XYZ file of C-alpha atoms in Angstrom:
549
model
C 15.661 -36.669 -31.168
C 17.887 -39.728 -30.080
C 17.170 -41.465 -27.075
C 19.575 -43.533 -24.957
C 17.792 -47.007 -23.373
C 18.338 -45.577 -20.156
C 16.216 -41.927 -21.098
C 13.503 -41.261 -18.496
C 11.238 -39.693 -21.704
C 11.959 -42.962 -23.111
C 11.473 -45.329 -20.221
C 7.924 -43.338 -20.152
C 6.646 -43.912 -23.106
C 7.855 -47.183 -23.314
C 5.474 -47.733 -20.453
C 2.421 -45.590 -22.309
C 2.639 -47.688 -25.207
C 2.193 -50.810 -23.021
C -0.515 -49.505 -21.071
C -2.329 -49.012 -24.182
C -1.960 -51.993 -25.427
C -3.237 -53.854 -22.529
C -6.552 -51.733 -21.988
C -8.465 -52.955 -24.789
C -8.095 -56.691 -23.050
C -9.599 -55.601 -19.826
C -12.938 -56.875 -18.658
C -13.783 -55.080 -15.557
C -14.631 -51.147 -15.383
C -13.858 -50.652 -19.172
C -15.390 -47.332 -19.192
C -13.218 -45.879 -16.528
C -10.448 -47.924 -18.335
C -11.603 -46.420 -21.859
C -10.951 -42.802 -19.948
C -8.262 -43.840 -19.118
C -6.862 -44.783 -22.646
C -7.828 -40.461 -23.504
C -6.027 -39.153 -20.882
C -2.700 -41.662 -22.114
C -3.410 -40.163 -25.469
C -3.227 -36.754 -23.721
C 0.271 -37.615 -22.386
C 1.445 -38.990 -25.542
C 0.902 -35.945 -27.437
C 2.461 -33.793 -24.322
C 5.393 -35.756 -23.913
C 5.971 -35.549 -27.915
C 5.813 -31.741 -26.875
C 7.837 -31.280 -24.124
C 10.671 -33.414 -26.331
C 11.080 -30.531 -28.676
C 12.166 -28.116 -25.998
C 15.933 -27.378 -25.706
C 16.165 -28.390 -21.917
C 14.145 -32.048 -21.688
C 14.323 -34.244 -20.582
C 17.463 -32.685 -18.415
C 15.909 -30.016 -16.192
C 15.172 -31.102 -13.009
C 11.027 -30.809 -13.000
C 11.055 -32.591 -16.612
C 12.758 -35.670 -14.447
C 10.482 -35.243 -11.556
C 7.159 -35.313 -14.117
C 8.626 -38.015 -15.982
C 9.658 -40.063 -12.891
C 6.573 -39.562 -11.408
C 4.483 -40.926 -14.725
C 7.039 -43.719 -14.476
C 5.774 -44.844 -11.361
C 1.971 -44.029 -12.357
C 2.278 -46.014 -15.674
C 4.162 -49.113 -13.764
C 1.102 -49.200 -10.977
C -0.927 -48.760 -13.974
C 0.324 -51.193 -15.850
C 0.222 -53.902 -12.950
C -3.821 -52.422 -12.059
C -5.169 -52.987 -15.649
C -3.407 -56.840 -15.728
C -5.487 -57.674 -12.556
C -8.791 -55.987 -13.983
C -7.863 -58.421 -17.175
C -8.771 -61.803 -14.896
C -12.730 -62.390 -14.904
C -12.038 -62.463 -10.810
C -10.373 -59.832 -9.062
C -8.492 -61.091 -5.606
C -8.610 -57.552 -4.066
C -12.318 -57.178 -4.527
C -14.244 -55.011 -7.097
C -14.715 -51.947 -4.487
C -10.898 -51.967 -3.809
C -9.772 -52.443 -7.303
C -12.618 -49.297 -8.864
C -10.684 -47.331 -6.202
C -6.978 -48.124 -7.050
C -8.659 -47.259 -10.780
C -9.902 -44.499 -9.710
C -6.894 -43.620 -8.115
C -4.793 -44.012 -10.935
C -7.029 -41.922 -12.791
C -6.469 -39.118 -10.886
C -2.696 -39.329 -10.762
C -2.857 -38.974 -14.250
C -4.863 -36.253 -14.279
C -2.628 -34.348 -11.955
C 0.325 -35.753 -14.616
C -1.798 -34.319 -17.950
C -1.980 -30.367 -15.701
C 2.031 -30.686 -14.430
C 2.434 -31.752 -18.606
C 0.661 -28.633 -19.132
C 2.346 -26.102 -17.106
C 5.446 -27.251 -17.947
C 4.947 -26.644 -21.528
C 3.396 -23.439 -21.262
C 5.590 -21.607 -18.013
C 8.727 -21.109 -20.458
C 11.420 -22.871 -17.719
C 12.102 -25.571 -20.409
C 13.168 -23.122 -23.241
C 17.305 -21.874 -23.176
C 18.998 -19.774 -20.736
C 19.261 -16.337 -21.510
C 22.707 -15.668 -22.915
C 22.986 -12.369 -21.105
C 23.352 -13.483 -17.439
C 22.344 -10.333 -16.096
C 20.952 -10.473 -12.540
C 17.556 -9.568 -13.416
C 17.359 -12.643 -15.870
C 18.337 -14.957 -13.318
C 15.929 -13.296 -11.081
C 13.442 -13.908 -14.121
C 14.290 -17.397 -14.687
C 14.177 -18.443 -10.597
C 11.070 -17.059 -10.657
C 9.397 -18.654 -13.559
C 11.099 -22.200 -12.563
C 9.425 -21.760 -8.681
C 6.268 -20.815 -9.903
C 5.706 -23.976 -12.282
C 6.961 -25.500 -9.171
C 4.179 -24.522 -7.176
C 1.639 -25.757 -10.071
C 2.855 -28.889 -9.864
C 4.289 -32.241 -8.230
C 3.827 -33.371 -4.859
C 3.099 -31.274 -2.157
C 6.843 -31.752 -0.741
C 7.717 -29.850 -3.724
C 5.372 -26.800 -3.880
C 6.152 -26.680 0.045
C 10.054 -26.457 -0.354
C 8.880 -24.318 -3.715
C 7.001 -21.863 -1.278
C 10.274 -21.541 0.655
C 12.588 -20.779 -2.016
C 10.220 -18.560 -3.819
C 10.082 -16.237 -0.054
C 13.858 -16.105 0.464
C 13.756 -14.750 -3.364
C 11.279 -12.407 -2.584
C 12.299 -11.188 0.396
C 16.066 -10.451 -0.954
C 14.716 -7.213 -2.864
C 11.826 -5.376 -4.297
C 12.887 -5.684 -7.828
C 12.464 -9.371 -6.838
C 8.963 -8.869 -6.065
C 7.897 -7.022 -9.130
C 9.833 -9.644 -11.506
C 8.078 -12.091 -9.636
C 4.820 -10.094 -10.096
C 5.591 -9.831 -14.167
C 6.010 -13.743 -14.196
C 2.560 -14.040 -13.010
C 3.199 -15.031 -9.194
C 0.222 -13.939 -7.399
C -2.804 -15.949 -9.678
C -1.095 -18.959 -8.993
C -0.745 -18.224 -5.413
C -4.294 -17.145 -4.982
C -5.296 -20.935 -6.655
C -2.910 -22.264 -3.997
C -4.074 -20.606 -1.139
C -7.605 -21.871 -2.498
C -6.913 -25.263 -3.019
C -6.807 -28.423 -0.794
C -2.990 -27.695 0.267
C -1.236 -28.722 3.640
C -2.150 -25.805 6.648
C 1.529 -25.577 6.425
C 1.412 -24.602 3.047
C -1.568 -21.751 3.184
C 0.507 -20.270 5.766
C 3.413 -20.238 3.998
C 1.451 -18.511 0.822
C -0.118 -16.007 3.141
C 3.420 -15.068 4.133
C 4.890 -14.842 0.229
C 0.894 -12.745 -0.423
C 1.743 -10.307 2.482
C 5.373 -9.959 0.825
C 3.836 -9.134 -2.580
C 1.450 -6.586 -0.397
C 4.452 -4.422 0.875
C 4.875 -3.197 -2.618
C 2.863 -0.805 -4.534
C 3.244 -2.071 -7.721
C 2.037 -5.614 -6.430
C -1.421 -4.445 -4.450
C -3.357 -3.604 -7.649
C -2.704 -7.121 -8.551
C -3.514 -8.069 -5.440
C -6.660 -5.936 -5.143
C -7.693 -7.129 -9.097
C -7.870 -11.196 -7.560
C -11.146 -9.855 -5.828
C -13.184 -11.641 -3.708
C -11.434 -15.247 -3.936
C -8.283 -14.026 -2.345
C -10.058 -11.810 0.104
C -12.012 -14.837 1.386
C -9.412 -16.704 2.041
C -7.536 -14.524 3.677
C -10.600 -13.375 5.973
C -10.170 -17.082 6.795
C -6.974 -17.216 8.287
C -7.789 -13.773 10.336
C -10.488 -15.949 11.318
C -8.524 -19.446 12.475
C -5.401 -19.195 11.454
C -1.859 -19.469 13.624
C -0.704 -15.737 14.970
C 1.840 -15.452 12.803
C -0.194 -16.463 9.806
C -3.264 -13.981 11.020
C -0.360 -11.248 11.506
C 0.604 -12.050 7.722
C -2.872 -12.119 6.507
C -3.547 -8.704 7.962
C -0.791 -7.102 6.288
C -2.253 -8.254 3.124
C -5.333 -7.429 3.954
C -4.173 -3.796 4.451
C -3.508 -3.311 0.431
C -6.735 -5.142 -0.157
C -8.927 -3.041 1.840
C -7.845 0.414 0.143
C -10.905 -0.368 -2.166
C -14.193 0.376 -1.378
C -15.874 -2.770 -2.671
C -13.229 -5.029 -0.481
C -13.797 -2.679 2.391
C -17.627 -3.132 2.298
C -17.201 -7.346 1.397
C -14.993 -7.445 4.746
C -17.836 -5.690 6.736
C -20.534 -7.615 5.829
C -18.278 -10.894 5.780
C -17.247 -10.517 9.542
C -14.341 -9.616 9.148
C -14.347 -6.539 11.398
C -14.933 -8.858 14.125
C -12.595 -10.986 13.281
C -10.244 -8.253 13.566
C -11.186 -7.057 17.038
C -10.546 -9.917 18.009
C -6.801 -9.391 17.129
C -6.730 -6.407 18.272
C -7.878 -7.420 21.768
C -5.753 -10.733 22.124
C -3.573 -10.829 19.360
C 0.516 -10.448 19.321
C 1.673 -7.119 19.521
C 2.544 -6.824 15.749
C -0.684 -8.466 14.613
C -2.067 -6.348 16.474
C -0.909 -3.231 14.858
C -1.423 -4.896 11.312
C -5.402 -5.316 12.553
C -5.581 -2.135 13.730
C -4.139 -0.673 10.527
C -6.840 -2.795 8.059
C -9.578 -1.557 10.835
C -8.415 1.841 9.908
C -8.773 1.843 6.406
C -12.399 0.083 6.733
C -13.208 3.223 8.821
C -12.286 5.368 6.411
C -15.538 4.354 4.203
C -18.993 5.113 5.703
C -20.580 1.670 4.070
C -18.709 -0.001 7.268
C -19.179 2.478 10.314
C -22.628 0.904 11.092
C -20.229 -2.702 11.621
C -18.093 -1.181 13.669
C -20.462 0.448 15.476
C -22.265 -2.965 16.066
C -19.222 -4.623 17.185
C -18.319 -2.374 20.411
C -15.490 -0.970 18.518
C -15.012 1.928 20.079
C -13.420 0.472 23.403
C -11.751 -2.122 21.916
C -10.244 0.361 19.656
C -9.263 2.939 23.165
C -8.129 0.231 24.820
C -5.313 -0.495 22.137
C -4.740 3.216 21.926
C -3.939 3.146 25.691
C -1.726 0.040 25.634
C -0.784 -1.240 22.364
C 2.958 -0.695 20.524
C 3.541 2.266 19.074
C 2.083 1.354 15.793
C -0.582 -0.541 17.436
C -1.213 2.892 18.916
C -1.134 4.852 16.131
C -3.693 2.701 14.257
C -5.879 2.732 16.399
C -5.951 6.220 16.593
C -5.987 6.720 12.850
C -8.841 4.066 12.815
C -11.093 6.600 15.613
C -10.291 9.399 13.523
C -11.842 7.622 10.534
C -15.088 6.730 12.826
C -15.442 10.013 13.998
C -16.871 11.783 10.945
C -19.850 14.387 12.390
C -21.006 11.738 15.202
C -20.749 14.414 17.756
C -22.551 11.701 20.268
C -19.638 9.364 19.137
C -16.893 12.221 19.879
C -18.684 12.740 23.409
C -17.785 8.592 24.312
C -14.636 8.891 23.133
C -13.643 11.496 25.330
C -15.957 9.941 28.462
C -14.267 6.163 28.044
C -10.535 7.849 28.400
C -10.109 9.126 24.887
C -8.334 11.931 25.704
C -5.971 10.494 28.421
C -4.675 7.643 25.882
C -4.382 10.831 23.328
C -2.375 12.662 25.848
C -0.531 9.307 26.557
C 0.567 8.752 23.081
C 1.576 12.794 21.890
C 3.562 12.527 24.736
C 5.434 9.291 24.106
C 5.609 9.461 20.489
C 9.237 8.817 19.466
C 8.414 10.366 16.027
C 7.013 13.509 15.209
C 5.704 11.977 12.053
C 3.255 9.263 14.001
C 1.601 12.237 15.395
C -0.217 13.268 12.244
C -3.216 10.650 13.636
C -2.682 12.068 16.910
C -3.141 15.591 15.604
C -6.091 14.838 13.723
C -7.867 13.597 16.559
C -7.133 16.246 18.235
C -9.066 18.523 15.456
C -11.906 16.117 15.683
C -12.475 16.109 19.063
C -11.972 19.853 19.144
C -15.239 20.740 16.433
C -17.573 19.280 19.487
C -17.266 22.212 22.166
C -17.633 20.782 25.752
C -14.576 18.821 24.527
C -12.643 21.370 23.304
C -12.655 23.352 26.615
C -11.346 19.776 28.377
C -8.654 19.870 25.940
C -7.372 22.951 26.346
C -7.793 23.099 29.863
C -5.184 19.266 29.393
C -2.433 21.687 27.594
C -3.607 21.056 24.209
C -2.652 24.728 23.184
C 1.237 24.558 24.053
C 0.975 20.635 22.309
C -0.455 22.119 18.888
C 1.582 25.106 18.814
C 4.683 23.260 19.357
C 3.871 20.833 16.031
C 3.140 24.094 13.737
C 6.709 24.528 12.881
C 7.769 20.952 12.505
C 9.251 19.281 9.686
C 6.447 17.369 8.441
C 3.809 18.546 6.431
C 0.829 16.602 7.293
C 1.427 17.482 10.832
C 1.359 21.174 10.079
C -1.493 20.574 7.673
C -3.550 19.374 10.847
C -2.219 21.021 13.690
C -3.295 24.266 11.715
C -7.034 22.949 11.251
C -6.799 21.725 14.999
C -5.575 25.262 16.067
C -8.783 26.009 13.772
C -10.982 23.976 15.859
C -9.550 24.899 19.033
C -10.057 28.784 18.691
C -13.963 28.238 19.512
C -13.746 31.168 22.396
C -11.960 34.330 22.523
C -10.325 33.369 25.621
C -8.572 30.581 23.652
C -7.821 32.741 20.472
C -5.913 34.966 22.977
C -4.279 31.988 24.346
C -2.926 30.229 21.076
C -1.697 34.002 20.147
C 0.085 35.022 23.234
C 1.365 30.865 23.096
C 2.802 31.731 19.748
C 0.665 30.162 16.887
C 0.833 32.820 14.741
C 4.400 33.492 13.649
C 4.263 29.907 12.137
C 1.029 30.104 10.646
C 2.440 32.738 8.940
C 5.215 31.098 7.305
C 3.014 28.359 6.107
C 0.932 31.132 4.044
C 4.214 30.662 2.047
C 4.511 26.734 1.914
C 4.372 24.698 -1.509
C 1.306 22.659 -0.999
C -1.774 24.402 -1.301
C -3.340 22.376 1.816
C -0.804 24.081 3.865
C -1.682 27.590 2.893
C -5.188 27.506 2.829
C -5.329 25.658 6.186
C -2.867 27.932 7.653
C -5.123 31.238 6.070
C -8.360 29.528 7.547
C -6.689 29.342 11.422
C -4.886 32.623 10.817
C -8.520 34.389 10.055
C -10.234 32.894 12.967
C -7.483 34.276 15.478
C -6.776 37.511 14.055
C -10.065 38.211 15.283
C -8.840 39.064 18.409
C -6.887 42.555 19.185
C -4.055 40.945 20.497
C -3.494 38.530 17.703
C -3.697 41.355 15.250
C -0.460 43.400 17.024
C 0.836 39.985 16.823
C 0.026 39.753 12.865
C 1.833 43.359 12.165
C 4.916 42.296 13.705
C 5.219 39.304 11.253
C 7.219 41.295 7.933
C 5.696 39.156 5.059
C 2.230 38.839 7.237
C 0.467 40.920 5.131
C 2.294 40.067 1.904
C 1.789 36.369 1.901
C -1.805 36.886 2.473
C -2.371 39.106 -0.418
C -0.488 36.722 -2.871
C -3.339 34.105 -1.430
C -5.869 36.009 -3.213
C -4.356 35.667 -6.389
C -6.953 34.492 -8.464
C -4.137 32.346 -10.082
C -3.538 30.610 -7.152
C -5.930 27.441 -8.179
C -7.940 24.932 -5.441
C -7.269 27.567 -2.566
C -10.687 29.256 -0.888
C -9.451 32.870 -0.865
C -12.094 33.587 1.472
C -9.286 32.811 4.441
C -6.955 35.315 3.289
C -9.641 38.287 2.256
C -11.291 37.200 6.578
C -7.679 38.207 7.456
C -6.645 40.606 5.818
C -10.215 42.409 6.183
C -9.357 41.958 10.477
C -6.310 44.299 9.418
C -7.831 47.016 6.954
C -8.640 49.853 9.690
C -4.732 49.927 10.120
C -3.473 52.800 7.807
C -0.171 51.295 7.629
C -1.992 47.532 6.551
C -4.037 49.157 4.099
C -0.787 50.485 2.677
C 0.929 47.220 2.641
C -2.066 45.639 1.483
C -2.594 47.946 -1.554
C 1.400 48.317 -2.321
C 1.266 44.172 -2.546
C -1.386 44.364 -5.023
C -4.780 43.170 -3.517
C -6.889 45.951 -5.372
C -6.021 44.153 -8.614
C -6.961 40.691 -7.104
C -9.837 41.907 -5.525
C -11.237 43.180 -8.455
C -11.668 39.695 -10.008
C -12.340 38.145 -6.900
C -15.493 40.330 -6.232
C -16.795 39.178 -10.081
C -15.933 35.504 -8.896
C -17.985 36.605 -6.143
C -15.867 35.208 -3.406
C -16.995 35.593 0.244
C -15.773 39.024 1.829
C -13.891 40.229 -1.369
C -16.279 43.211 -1.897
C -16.160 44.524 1.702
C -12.883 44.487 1.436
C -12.401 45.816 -2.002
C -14.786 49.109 -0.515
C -12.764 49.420 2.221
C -9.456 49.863 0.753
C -10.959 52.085 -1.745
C -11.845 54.529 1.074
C -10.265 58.020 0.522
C -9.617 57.715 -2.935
C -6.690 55.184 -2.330
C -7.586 52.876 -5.238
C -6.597 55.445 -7.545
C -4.322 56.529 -5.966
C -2.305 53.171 -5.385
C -3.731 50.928 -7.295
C -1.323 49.084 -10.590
C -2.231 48.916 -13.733
């Protein structure tokens, strides 16, 4: 490869060559001097390297590294003259640290040589020019730029690489392909500007906001989640808002969940919760609510006060803050019926009622809903709640448009139906018409949930006139004890139907829809309440009468 006189790569190794030459003259430090001499070696070898790629010395970060040596080898140069006199006007502790100096520049110098030749940037342009090879080739050029150069550079790197990021999600999973997140876990780790770190956390939260990037996230373990746990910590607000976001993807796993509770973390994010900004708020509340969701960490939150930090953000927090919180109380709740009891004593139930009613989604009041259920299992508190209107709030979600709303409200309605003064009530407030059409829903959830609150009120005389009037009542819980119908306790539909059996005309129905053939196989699963049932419809000789083949 030719080389003008005025070639950078040239002007470089012009330089080397000289420095070389000089060292073995030198009379002071010669050891650090004789390292010195290696690490030149290294960068001879690299810069014979980097030569053979298509784009040196031309592309802008082979300029940058080889401007940069320049001014290295030049100092260098100048350094090893002085250390060449048996007196040294500086003074030997100033001069061993302007060589020690210089040995470290070139050991930055040998890594940037390094990237460089292995991150690809140097080698041609793809020929196709489609967008997603530029995307690719931005990608791989900023993150070699964050590996190397000054810290100027990897800060206006950071930039770029966020506005590239932030354009698209395809952008993000290129990025992710190119190797992105390692090398902004080592900066986040490293000595970098504040500036900087806050600036990764932002492009790390990015990356966090898409699925395919949080198991690369999660698989950068405990380094990452440290640091991060840092900034929630002492960070900026913005920067703690950012770090929380990330730390949502991160704490889906249960060894990250259990590292934040015993690192502090929990209290950390209190903290936030309590004095935070609104949205950093919410994004605490949302990591708090995943760490609730494993029982490793309910002992830190219960050691923390959590529960009225958590009620108090439930009362007065955004929307989302709300939610969250909610969601994260619902997690807590598990069996702790002492825990249910101070939830509803320190206003759990007013901020509840506070936030169904408020709501400006019906799809933020699956948490909501849930609660609800919880709080309902303990009764004392489930005769407050329905005595707050709870009845006409549940029955009014059971035919929305959301299915985990429907899934819950059903096991709420469940919950709820603890007396027969309140099955009565959620009957005659008209529960059971869409119960019934959710015997016929897709997911399985839905079904069986909607089964298990339809054989708790059908208990009750009313309910059952109620029941009859519904056409495909009976049906749709006779096709529930299809034995085909997999990951679906058919105990629920044989508790209903077996509330209807002394009606001549449900027998019929029953029988006519085919339960004596599913019962049959049911009672040699032996499945709770199939064989009562199977007697009773046999009664008078109907089996054989009735019964299909």
């Amino acid at each position: 490869m030719k080389i003008s006189e005025n070639d950078p790569l040239n002007s470089a190794n012009d330089l080397l060559e000289a420095l070389l030459d000089t060292i073995p003259h030198v009379h002071n430090f010669k050891g650090k001097w004789s390292l010195i001499g290696t690490k030149l070696t290294d960068l001879k070898s690299q810069l014979a390297d980097l030569a053979d790629f298509p784009l040196f010395p031309t592309h802008p970060l082979s300029l940058d590294l080889l401007h940069s040596l320049s001014d290295t080898l030049s100092a260098a140069l100048s350094l090893s003259t002085t250390c060449q006199s048996p007196t040294l006007p500086e003074g030997k502790l100033r001069t061993q640290n302007d060589v020690d100096s210089v040995s470290a520049r070139l050991d930055r110098h040998v890594s940037d040589a390094e990237v460089l030749i292995k991150s690809g940037v140097l080698q041609n342009a793809a020929v196709s020019g489609s967008k997603r090879e530029s995307v690719r080739a931005e990608a791989r050029n900023l993150i070699t730029r964050l590996q190397i150069g000054t810290a100027e550079s990897k800060n206006s790197a950071v930039d770029s690489l966020l506005g590239l990021l932030q354009e698209d999600d395809k952008n993000v999973l290129i990025a992710v392909a190119q190797g992105v997140v390692p090398v902004l876990v080592r900066l986040l780790d490293s000595s970098s500007s504040s500036e900087i770190k806050e600036k990764t956390v932002t492009v790390i939260a990015r990356v966090s906001t898409v699925d395919s990037g949080k198991h690369v996230l999660i698989a950068e373990g405990l380094l990452l989640l440290n640091n991060l746990l840092r900034v929630v910590e002492s960070g900026n607000g913005f920067a703690k808002q950012n770090a929380c976001i990330a730390l949502q993807a991160l704490s889906i796993s249960r060894d990250n969940a259990r590292a934040i509770g015993t690192r502090g973390g929990i209290s950390s994010l209190l903290s936030i919760c309590q004095a935070g900004t609104p949205s950093s708020q919410a994004a605490a509340a949302a990591v708090l609510r995943n760490l609730a969701a494993f029982a490793q960490t309910r002992d830190n939150f219960l050691e923390e006060n959590a529960v009225a930090v958590l009620l108090s953000l439930a009362a007065s927090g955004t929307t989302a803050a709300q939610e969250n919180a909610i969601g994260c109380l619902c997690n807590l709740l598990s069996d702790f019926n002492d825990l249910k009891l101070s939830i509803a004593r320190e206003g759990g139930i007013r901020s509840l009622i506070s936030f169904w009613d408020s709501v400006p989604n019906v799809s933020s009041l699956e948490v909501a809903v849930d609660l609800l259920k919880n709080l309902s299992s303990c009764p004392q508190i489930a005769e407050v709640l329905v005595s707050e209107g709870f009845i006409n709030r549940i029955v009014s979600v059971l035919s929305c448009g959301v299915l985990g709303v429907r899934i819950s409200a059903a096991k709420a309605v469940y919950e709820l139906g603890f007396t027969a003064k309140t099955r009565k009530e959620l009957g005659e407030c008209g529960a059971i018409p869409p119960l019934v059409r959710m015997m016929e829903g897709k997911a399985v959830e839905e079904r069986e949930s909607a089964a298990k609150a339809l054989s708790m009120l059908v208990v009750c005389a009313s309910n059952q006139r109620i029941f009859r009037k519904e056409e495909r009542g009976i049906i749709s819980a006779v096709q529930l004890l299809d034995p085909m119908t997999k990951k679906l306790d058919k105990k629920y539909p044989a508790s209903v139907l077996a509330s209807l059996v002394h009606s001549k005309k449900c027998r019929k129905q029953m029988i006519t829809a085919g339960a004596c053939g599913h019962l049959q196989k049911l009672v040699e699963m032996e499945v709770e309440g199939a064989k009562k049932l199977s007697e009773n419809l046999g009664r008078g000789k109907i089996w054989g009468v009735f019964a299909r083949p």
